[in-house]
PDB file of C-alpha atoms in Angstrom:
ATOM      1  CA  MET A  19     -27.181   7.800  15.590  1.00 51.00           C
ATOM      2  CA  ALA A  20     -28.130   4.599  13.743  1.00 59.00           C
ATOM      3  CA  PRO A  21     -25.345   1.968  13.511  1.00 63.00           C
ATOM      4  CA  MET A  22     -25.147   2.183   9.706  1.00 65.00           C
ATOM      5  CA  THR A  23     -24.999   5.973   9.806  1.00 78.00           C
ATOM      6  CA  ALA A  24     -22.321   5.902  12.485  1.00 79.00           C
ATOM      7  CA  ALA A  25     -20.247   3.419  10.491  1.00 81.00           C
ATOM      8  CA  ALA A  26     -20.568   5.537   7.334  1.00 85.00           C
ATOM      9  CA  SER A  27     -19.517   8.600   9.322  1.00 86.00           C
ATOM     10  CA  ARG A  28     -16.408   6.833  10.603  1.00 86.00           C
ATOM     11  CA  VAL A  29     -15.524   5.630   7.095  1.00 88.00           C
ATOM     12  CA  GLY A  30     -15.887   9.195   5.836  1.00 89.00           C
ATOM     13  CA  ALA A  31     -13.703  10.503   8.647  1.00 88.00           C
ATOM     14  CA  VAL A  32     -10.925   8.032   7.777  1.00 88.00           C
ATOM     15  CA  ALA A  33     -11.186   8.899   4.078  1.00 89.00           C
ATOM     16  CA  GLN A  34     -11.027  12.647   4.760  1.00 91.00           C
ATOM     17  CA  ARG A  35      -7.964  12.258   6.981  1.00 89.00           C
ATOM     18  CA  VAL A  36      -6.162  10.116   4.390  1.00 88.00           C
ATOM     19  CA  LEU A  37      -7.027  12.540   1.591  1.00 88.00           C
ATOM     20  CA  ARG A  38      -5.639  15.468   3.570  1.00 89.00           C
ATOM     21  CA  GLN A  39      -2.497  13.473   4.208  1.00 86.00           C
ATOM     22  CA  LEU A  40      -2.166  12.611   0.510  1.00 84.00           C
ATOM     23  CA  ILE A  41      -2.501  16.253  -0.483  1.00 86.00           C
ATOM     24  CA  ARG A  42       0.273  17.208   1.932  1.00 87.00           C
ATOM     25  CA  ASP A  43       2.557  14.376   0.791  1.00 84.00           C
ATOM     26  CA  ARG A  44       3.734  15.895  -2.495  1.00 85.00           C
ATOM     27  CA  ARG A  45       6.381  13.234  -3.048  1.00 85.00           C
ATOM     28  CA  PHE A  46       3.785  10.470  -2.892  1.00 84.00           C
ATOM     29  CA  LEU A  47       1.480  12.381  -5.230  1.00 86.00           C
ATOM     30  CA  ALA A  48       4.315  12.963  -7.690  1.00 86.00           C
ATOM     31  CA  LEU A  49       5.278   9.290  -7.709  1.00 85.00           C
ATOM     32  CA  SER A  50       1.663   8.163  -8.050  1.00 87.00           C
ATOM     33  CA  LEU A  51       0.764  10.516 -10.893  1.00 89.00           C
ATOM     34  CA  ALA A  52       4.021  11.251 -12.712  1.00 91.00           C
ATOM     35  CA  ALA A  53       5.810   7.892 -12.539  1.00 90.00           C
ATOM     36  CA  PRO A  54       3.258   6.019 -14.721  1.00 91.00           C
ATOM     37  CA  LEU A  55       3.424   8.778 -17.334  1.00 92.00           C
ATOM     38  CA  VAL A  56       7.226   8.666 -17.463  1.00 93.00           C
ATOM     39  CA  ILE A  57       7.295   4.869 -17.794  1.00 91.00           C
ATOM     40  CA  ILE A  58       4.659   4.880 -20.545  1.00 91.00           C
ATOM     41  CA  TYR A  59       6.649   7.501 -22.433  1.00 92.00           C
ATOM     42  CA  LEU A  60       9.757   5.303 -22.152  1.00 91.00           C
ATOM     43  CA  LEU A  61       7.682   2.395 -23.464  1.00 87.00           C
ATOM     44  CA  LYS A  62       6.777   4.477 -26.523  1.00 88.00           C
ATOM     45  CA  VAL A  63      10.471   5.333 -27.069  1.00 89.00           C
ATOM     46  CA  PHE A  64      11.338   1.638 -26.762  1.00 86.00           C
ATOM     47  CA  LEU A  65       8.729   0.564 -29.309  1.00 83.00           C
ATOM     48  CA  ASP A  66       9.723   3.357 -31.695  1.00 84.00           C
ATOM     49  CA  THR A  67      13.321   2.138 -31.554  1.00 85.00           C
ATOM     50  CA  PHE A  68      12.187  -1.169 -33.050  1.00 79.00           C
ATOM     51  CA  GLY A  69      10.021   0.590 -35.613  1.00 75.00           C
ATOM     52  CA  THR A  70       6.832  -1.010 -34.277  1.00 69.00           C
ATOM     53  CA  PRO A  71       3.788   0.305 -36.175  1.00 72.00           C
ATOM     54  CA  LEU A  72       1.228   2.015 -33.975  1.00 65.00           C
ATOM     55  CA  MET A  73      -1.440  -0.441 -35.106  1.00 66.00           C
ATOM     56  CA  ASP A  74       0.647  -3.327 -33.742  1.00 66.00           C
ATOM     57  CA  ALA A  75       1.798  -1.485 -30.632  1.00 70.00           C
ATOM     58  CA  THR A  76      -1.627  -0.398 -29.375  1.00 82.00           C
ATOM     59  CA  PRO A  77      -2.982  -3.834 -28.266  1.00 75.00           C
ATOM     60  CA  PHE A  78       0.277  -4.314 -26.355  1.00 80.00           C
ATOM     61  CA  ALA A  79       0.639  -0.791 -24.966  1.00 85.00           C
ATOM     62  CA  ILE A  80      -2.778  -0.588 -23.321  1.00 88.00           C
ATOM     63  CA  PRO A  81      -2.310  -3.697 -21.098  1.00 89.00           C
ATOM     64  CA  ILE A  82       1.238  -2.556 -20.318  1.00 88.00           C
ATOM     65  CA  GLY A  83      -0.190   0.798 -19.236  1.00 89.00           C
ATOM     66  CA  ALA A  84      -2.634  -1.073 -16.996  1.00 90.00           C
ATOM     67  CA  PHE A  85       0.254  -3.104 -15.560  1.00 90.00           C
ATOM     68  CA  ILE A  86       2.236   0.062 -14.773  1.00 89.00           C
ATOM     69  CA  VAL A  87      -0.729   1.471 -12.844  1.00 89.00           C
ATOM     70  CA  HIS A  88      -1.099  -1.886 -11.068  1.00 90.00           C
ATOM     71  CA  PHE A  89       2.573  -2.026 -10.093  1.00 89.00           C
ATOM     72  CA  ILE A  90       3.021   1.534  -8.854  1.00 89.00           C
ATOM     73  CA  THR A  91      -0.279   1.676  -6.966  1.00 88.00           C
ATOM     74  CA  TYR A  92       0.341  -1.659  -5.249  1.00 90.00           C
ATOM     75  CA  VAL A  93       3.875  -0.809  -4.119  1.00 88.00           C
ATOM     76  CA  LEU A  94       3.184   2.751  -2.953  1.00 85.00           C
ATOM     77  CA  CYS A  95       0.022   1.819  -1.038  1.00 87.00           C
ATOM     78  CA  ALA A  96       1.766  -1.058   0.724  1.00 88.00           C
ATOM     79  CA  ILE A  97       4.643   1.181   1.813  1.00 86.00           C
ATOM     80  CA  VAL A  98       2.387   4.039   2.960  1.00 84.00           C
ATOM     81  CA  LEU A  99       0.157   1.714   5.000  1.00 85.00           C
ATOM     82  CA  VAL A 100       3.188   0.249   6.764  1.00 86.00           C
ATOM     83  CA  ARG A 101       4.289   3.801   7.541  1.00 84.00           C
ATOM     84  CA  GLU A 102       0.854   4.434   9.041  1.00 82.00           C
ATOM     85  CA  ARG A 103       1.276   1.372  11.238  1.00 82.00           C
ATOM     86  CA  THR A 104       4.757   2.302  12.446  1.00 82.00           C
ATOM     87  CA  ALA A 105       3.469   5.790  13.282  1.00 81.00           C
ATOM     88  CA  GLN A 106       0.736   4.066  15.370  1.00 83.00           C
ATOM     89  CA  THR A 107      -1.992   5.810  13.389  1.00 81.00           C
ATOM     90  CA  LEU A 108      -3.909   2.555  12.962  1.00 80.00           C
ATOM     91  CA  GLN A 109      -3.567   1.735  16.649  1.00 82.00           C
ATOM     92  CA  ARG A 110      -5.041   5.117  17.594  1.00 85.00           C
ATOM     93  CA  MET A 111      -8.018   4.503  15.327  1.00 84.00           C
ATOM     94  CA  PHE A 112      -8.650   1.160  17.019  1.00 83.00           C
ATOM     95  CA  VAL A 113      -8.457   2.820  20.424  1.00 82.00           C
ATOM     96  CA  ASN A 114     -11.040   5.389  19.265  1.00 82.00           C
ATOM     97  CA  GLY A 115     -13.476   2.608  18.390  1.00 82.00           C
ATOM     98  CA  TYR A 116     -12.935   2.213  14.657  1.00 84.00           C
ATOM     99  CA  ARG A 117     -13.494  -1.290  13.278  1.00 87.00           C
ATOM    100  CA  GLN A 118     -11.366  -3.107  10.730  1.00 87.00           C
ATOM    101  CA  ALA A 119     -13.922  -2.767   7.931  1.00 88.00           C
ATOM    102  CA  GLU A 120     -14.347   0.965   8.582  1.00 88.00           C
ATOM    103  CA  ILE A 121     -10.597   1.598   8.490  1.00 88.00           C
ATOM    104  CA  ILE A 122     -10.059  -0.432   5.327  1.00 89.00           C
ATOM    105  CA  SER A 123     -13.068   1.157   3.602  1.00 90.00           C
ATOM    106  CA  GLY A 124     -11.847   4.643   4.465  1.00 90.00           C
ATOM    107  CA  TYR A 125      -8.390   4.013   3.052  1.00 89.00           C
ATOM    108  CA  VAL A 126      -9.774   2.412  -0.112  1.00 90.00           C
ATOM    109  CA  LEU A 127     -12.198   5.294  -0.633  1.00 90.00           C
ATOM    110  CA  ALA A 128      -9.441   7.894  -0.304  1.00 90.00           C
ATOM    111  CA  TYR A 129      -6.935   6.079  -2.509  1.00 89.00           C
ATOM    112  CA  SER A 130      -9.645   5.376  -5.091  1.00 90.00           C
ATOM    113  CA  ALA A 131      -9.979   9.127  -5.578  1.00 89.00           C
ATOM    114  CA  LEU A 132      -6.277   9.206  -6.409  1.00 87.00           C
ATOM    115  CA  ALA A 133      -6.687   6.147  -8.668  1.00 89.00           C
ATOM    116  CA  THR A 134      -9.394   8.019 -10.579  1.00 90.00           C
ATOM    117  CA  VAL A 135      -7.019  10.856 -11.453  1.00 91.00           C
ATOM    118  CA  GLN A 136      -4.182   8.433 -12.152  1.00 90.00           C
ATOM    119  CA  SER A 137      -6.280   6.359 -14.572  1.00 90.00           C
ATOM    120  CA  VAL A 138      -7.469   9.456 -16.447  1.00 91.00           C
ATOM    121  CA  LEU A 139      -3.883  10.669 -16.909  1.00 93.00           C
ATOM    122  CA  VAL A 140      -2.656   7.259 -18.073  1.00 92.00           C
ATOM    123  CA  LEU A 141      -5.473   6.907 -20.599  1.00 91.00           C
ATOM    124  CA  TRP A 142      -4.850  10.457 -21.840  1.00 92.00           C
ATOM    125  CA  GLU A 143      -1.156   9.751 -22.405  1.00 93.00           C
ATOM    126  CA  LEU A 144      -1.836   6.415 -24.099  1.00 90.00           C
ATOM    127  CA  SER A 145      -4.302   8.167 -26.412  1.00 89.00           C
ATOM    128  CA  ALA A 146      -1.819  10.942 -27.209  1.00 90.00           C
ATOM    129  CA  LEU A 147       1.282   8.799 -27.737  1.00 90.00           C
ATOM    130  CA  PHE A 148      -0.302   5.853 -29.517  1.00 87.00           C
ATOM    131  CA  HIS A 149      -3.023   7.814 -31.336  1.00 85.00           C
ATOM    132  CA  LEU A 150      -5.855   5.665 -30.036  1.00 82.00           C
ATOM    133  CA  ALA A 151      -8.567   6.064 -32.641  1.00 80.00           C
ATOM    134  CA  TYR A 152     -11.351   4.744 -30.442  1.00 81.00           C
ATOM    135  CA  GLY A 153     -14.731   6.234 -29.783  1.00 82.00           C
ATOM    136  CA  ALA A 154     -15.791   7.555 -26.401  1.00 82.00           C
ATOM    137  CA  ARG A 155     -17.521   4.284 -25.557  1.00 82.00           C
ATOM    138  CA  THR A 156     -14.376   2.214 -26.032  1.00 83.00           C
ATOM    139  CA  LEU A 157     -12.184   4.728 -24.202  1.00 85.00           C
ATOM    140  CA  LEU A 158     -14.583   4.697 -21.249  1.00 86.00           C
ATOM    141  CA  SER A 159     -14.439   0.891 -21.269  1.00 86.00           C
ATOM    142  CA  ILE A 160     -10.628   0.963 -21.163  1.00 88.00           C
ATOM    143  CA  TYR A 161     -10.742   3.532 -18.377  1.00 90.00           C
ATOM    144  CA  LEU A 162     -13.144   1.399 -16.317  1.00 90.00           C
ATOM    145  CA  VAL A 163     -10.853  -1.636 -16.533  1.00 91.00           C
ATOM    146  CA  VAL A 164      -7.727   0.350 -15.625  1.00 91.00           C
ATOM    147  CA  TRP A 165      -9.557   2.004 -12.729  1.00 92.00           C
ATOM    148  CA  LEU A 166     -10.821  -1.320 -11.380  1.00 92.00           C
ATOM    149  CA  LEU A 167      -7.300  -2.743 -11.583  1.00 92.00           C
ATOM    150  CA  ALA A 168      -5.982   0.288  -9.683  1.00 91.00           C
ATOM    151  CA  VAL A 169      -8.550  -0.209  -6.907  1.00 91.00           C
ATOM    152  CA  ILE A 170      -7.627  -3.907  -6.690  1.00 92.00           C
ATOM    153  CA  SER A 171      -3.981  -2.851  -6.452  1.00 91.00           C
ATOM    154  CA  ILE A 172      -4.897  -0.623  -3.505  1.00 90.00           C
ATOM    155  CA  ALA A 173      -6.552  -3.592  -1.784  1.00 91.00           C
ATOM    156  CA  LEU A 174      -3.513  -5.777  -2.486  1.00 92.00           C
ATOM    157  CA  GLY A 175      -1.210  -3.116  -1.079  1.00 90.00           C
ATOM    158  CA  ILE A 176      -3.283  -2.940   2.106  1.00 89.00           C
ATOM    159  CA  LEU A 177      -3.317  -6.738   2.391  1.00 90.00           C
ATOM    160  CA  ILE A 178       0.450  -7.031   1.995  1.00 90.00           C
ATOM    161  CA  SER A 179       1.053  -4.196   4.460  1.00 87.00           C
ATOM    162  CA  ASN A 180      -0.732  -6.237   7.122  1.00 87.00           C
ATOM    163  CA  PHE A 181       2.145  -8.740   7.066  1.00 87.00           C
ATOM    164  CA  ALA A 182       4.995  -6.211   7.200  1.00 83.00           C
ATOM    165  CA  ARG A 183       6.216  -4.391  10.296  1.00 80.00           C
ATOM    166  CA  THR A 184       8.630  -2.047   8.493  1.00 80.00           C
ATOM    167  CA  GLU A 185       8.818  -0.510   5.024  1.00 79.00           C
ATOM    168  CA  GLY A 186      11.817  -2.726   4.258  1.00 82.00           C
ATOM    169  CA  GLN A 187       9.731  -5.849   4.860  1.00 83.00           C
ATOM    170  CA  VAL A 188       7.386  -4.806   2.046  1.00 85.00           C
ATOM    171  CA  PHE A 189      10.024  -5.279  -0.658  1.00 85.00           C
ATOM    172  CA  PRO A 190      10.222  -9.108  -0.539  1.00 86.00           C
ATOM    173  CA  PHE A 191       6.477  -9.149  -1.270  1.00 85.00           C
ATOM    174  CA  ILE A 192       6.836  -7.022  -4.417  1.00 85.00           C
ATOM    175  CA  PRO A 193       8.140  -9.738  -6.788  1.00 86.00           C
ATOM    176  CA  LEU A 194       5.603 -12.229  -5.409  1.00 85.00           C
ATOM    177  CA  VAL A 195       2.833 -10.121  -6.929  1.00 84.00           C
ATOM    178  CA  ILE A 196       4.534  -8.324  -9.808  1.00 86.00           C
ATOM    179  CA  LEU A 197       6.554 -11.089 -11.493  1.00 87.00           C
ATOM    180  CA  PRO A 198       3.557 -13.418 -11.932  1.00 88.00           C
ATOM    181  CA  SER A 199       1.678 -10.436 -13.360  1.00 88.00           C
ATOM    182  CA  VAL A 200       4.426  -9.983 -15.968  1.00 85.00           C
ATOM    183  CA  PHE A 201       4.763 -13.596 -17.049  1.00 89.00           C
ATOM    184  CA  LEU A 202       1.367 -15.220 -16.398  1.00 90.00           C
ATOM    185  CA  SER A 203      -1.190 -12.528 -17.269  1.00 88.00           C
ATOM    186  CA  GLY A 204      -1.076 -12.975 -21.039  1.00 88.00           C
ATOM    187  CA  VAL A 205       0.323  -9.492 -21.665  1.00 86.00           C
ATOM    188  CA  ILE A 206       3.698 -10.751 -22.953  1.00 85.00           C
ATOM    189  CA  ILE A 207       2.883 -14.338 -23.963  1.00 85.00           C
ATOM    190  CA  SER A 208      -0.470 -16.002 -24.514  1.00 87.00           C
ATOM    191  CA  VAL A 209      -1.644 -17.925 -21.461  1.00 89.00           C
ATOM    192  CA  GLU A 210      -2.615 -20.844 -23.718  1.00 89.00           C
ATOM    193  CA  GLN A 211       1.076 -21.346 -24.547  1.00 90.00           C
ATOM    194  CA  LEU A 212       1.997 -21.816 -20.892  1.00 89.00           C
ATOM    195  CA  PRO A 213       2.108 -25.170 -19.044  1.00 91.00           C
ATOM    196  CA  LYS A 214      -1.161 -26.305 -17.483  1.00 91.00           C
ATOM    197  CA  TRP A 215      -0.038 -25.476 -13.938  1.00 91.00           C
ATOM    198  CA  ALA A 216       0.903 -21.951 -15.040  1.00 91.00           C
ATOM    199  CA  GLN A 217      -2.465 -21.533 -16.758  1.00 91.00           C
ATOM    200  CA  TRP A 218      -4.212 -22.396 -13.509  1.00 93.00           C
ATOM    201  CA  LEU A 219      -1.938 -20.054 -11.554  1.00 91.00           C
ATOM    202  CA  SER A 220      -2.730 -17.198 -13.938  1.00 91.00           C
ATOM    203  CA  ARG A 221      -6.333 -17.242 -12.666  1.00 90.00           C
ATOM    204  CA  ALA A 222      -5.047 -15.876  -9.356  1.00 90.00           C
ATOM    205  CA  ILE A 223      -3.649 -12.742 -11.028  1.00 90.00           C
ATOM    206  CA  PRO A 224      -5.883  -9.657 -11.434  1.00 92.00           C
ATOM    207  CA  LEU A 225      -4.002  -8.468 -14.516  1.00 92.00           C
ATOM    208  CA  TYR A 226      -5.008 -11.722 -16.263  1.00 92.00           C
ATOM    209  CA  TYR A 227      -8.684 -10.754 -16.059  1.00 91.00           C
ATOM    210  CA  ALA A 228      -7.990  -7.114 -16.899  1.00 91.00           C
ATOM    211  CA  ASN A 229      -5.947  -8.109 -19.953  1.00 91.00           C
ATOM    212  CA  GLN A 230      -8.674 -10.464 -21.162  1.00 89.00           C
ATOM    213  CA  VAL A 231     -11.240  -7.673 -21.087  1.00 89.00           C
ATOM    214  CA  LEU A 232      -8.899  -5.083 -22.612  1.00 89.00           C
ATOM    215  CA  GLN A 233      -7.942  -7.297 -25.554  1.00 87.00           C
ATOM    216  CA  LYS A 234     -11.609  -7.787 -26.426  1.00 85.00           C
ATOM    217  CA  VAL A 235     -12.574  -4.163 -25.843  1.00 85.00           C
ATOM    218  CA  VAL A 236      -9.945  -2.779 -28.245  1.00 81.00           C
ATOM    219  CA  LYS A 237     -11.124  -4.984 -31.109  1.00 79.00           C
ATOM    220  CA  PRO A 238     -13.353  -3.299 -33.709  1.00 73.00           C
ATOM    221  CA  GLY A 239     -16.825  -2.989 -32.251  1.00 68.00           C
ATOM    222  CA  GLY A 240     -15.606  -4.058 -28.835  1.00 66.00           C
ATOM    223  CA  SER A 241     -17.307  -2.723 -25.715  1.00 67.00           C
ATOM    224  CA  VAL A 242     -17.252  -3.435 -22.020  1.00 68.00           C
ATOM    225  CA  THR A 243     -20.998  -4.061 -22.177  1.00 68.00           C
ATOM    226  CA  ALA A 244     -20.201  -7.334 -23.946  1.00 66.00           C
ATOM    227  CA  GLU A 245     -17.621  -8.256 -21.294  1.00 74.00           C
ATOM    228  CA  TRP A 246     -19.577  -8.015 -18.075  1.00 80.00           C
ATOM    229  CA  GLY A 247     -18.334 -11.488 -17.152  1.00 81.00           C
ATOM    230  CA  GLY A 248     -14.730 -10.274 -17.107  1.00 82.00           C
ATOM    231  CA  ILE A 249     -15.675  -7.085 -15.273  1.00 86.00           C
ATOM    232  CA  GLY A 250     -17.594  -9.168 -12.750  1.00 89.00           C
ATOM    233  CA  ARG A 251     -14.555 -11.370 -12.117  1.00 90.00           C
ATOM    234  CA  LEU A 252     -12.441  -8.279 -11.483  1.00 90.00           C
ATOM    235  CA  ILE A 253     -15.003  -6.969  -8.993  1.00 91.00           C
ATOM    236  CA  VAL A 254     -15.245 -10.331  -7.200  1.00 93.00           C
ATOM    237  CA  TYR A 255     -11.446 -10.503  -7.056  1.00 92.00           C
ATOM    238  CA  GLY A 256     -11.280  -7.044  -5.511  1.00 91.00           C
ATOM    239  CA  LEU A 257     -13.968  -7.834  -2.929  1.00 93.00           C
ATOM    240  CA  ALA A 258     -12.151 -11.042  -1.958  1.00 94.00           C
ATOM    241  CA  VAL A 259      -8.864  -9.180  -1.450  1.00 92.00           C
ATOM    242  CA  LEU A 260     -10.634  -6.489   0.585  1.00 91.00           C
ATOM    243  CA  ALA A 261     -12.202  -9.169   2.771  1.00 92.00           C
ATOM    244  CA  LEU A 262      -8.784 -10.739   3.372  1.00 92.00           C
ATOM    245  CA  ALA A 263      -7.254  -7.329   4.112  1.00 89.00           C
ATOM    246  CA  THR A 264     -10.025  -6.639   6.641  1.00 88.00           C
ATOM    247  CA  LEU A 265      -9.660 -10.002   8.364  1.00 89.00           C
ATOM    248  CA  THR A 266      -5.859  -9.718   8.635  1.00 88.00           C
ATOM    249  CA  LEU A 267      -5.743  -6.093   9.838  1.00 84.00           C
ATOM    250  CA  ARG A 268      -4.289  -6.188  13.340  1.00 78.00           C
ATOM    251  CA  GLU A 269      -4.590  -3.652  16.127  1.00 66.00           C
ATOM    252  CA  THR A 270      -1.015  -4.321  17.237  1.00 60.00           C
ATOM    253  CA  ASP A 271       1.940  -6.216  15.746  1.00 55.00           C
TER     254      ASP A 271
END
């Protein structure tokens, strides 16, 4: 078997195993799929309490929806990957000849399938609750950005899990990623209003790039085809995180 074919086969084997495990783990599936929907519904209740018009709420709600996907995907993936390590699943794959890149690619492929369903559900709920009056082209653009952010969150979760030996050690890493996303991404306050050092720091946050694209896409006539630069930065960010996750994946602690 050619080396490339063998590598692809091993990646597929990892992805199939992880997918079977995800299907059996109903609690994980429920948290991944239902939790974002519940939080977005609570966001709608919160905005309704203040009497926020839908026209004003929509540009804010869509990036918040993206942030919720980012947060939940990142945390759950980090915890599950640590659980895989403590169960010595990763060690067994190394013993069987799997390489770092093949293991990481298999996990990302499997979790990306879940991210696809998650992003569709989130966009559906945002459309239903906030009456998004966008055409199919704009909705597909929003979906693409949310999906890319979810995949980046998977890569971040894998990267963080490489530095934690137990599930409890994951939790100190959560605010290191999530709090900057809240305050420095431009979702709550414009990045231009922040100090210079904070503006520079915001460039290290994936939600910053996602929010930039989303804000332009939701404008009248907006489309992701006019924002390939922002999409490209998201892709480069994701590839960089995947490379770091691959390099830091250890056979043993």
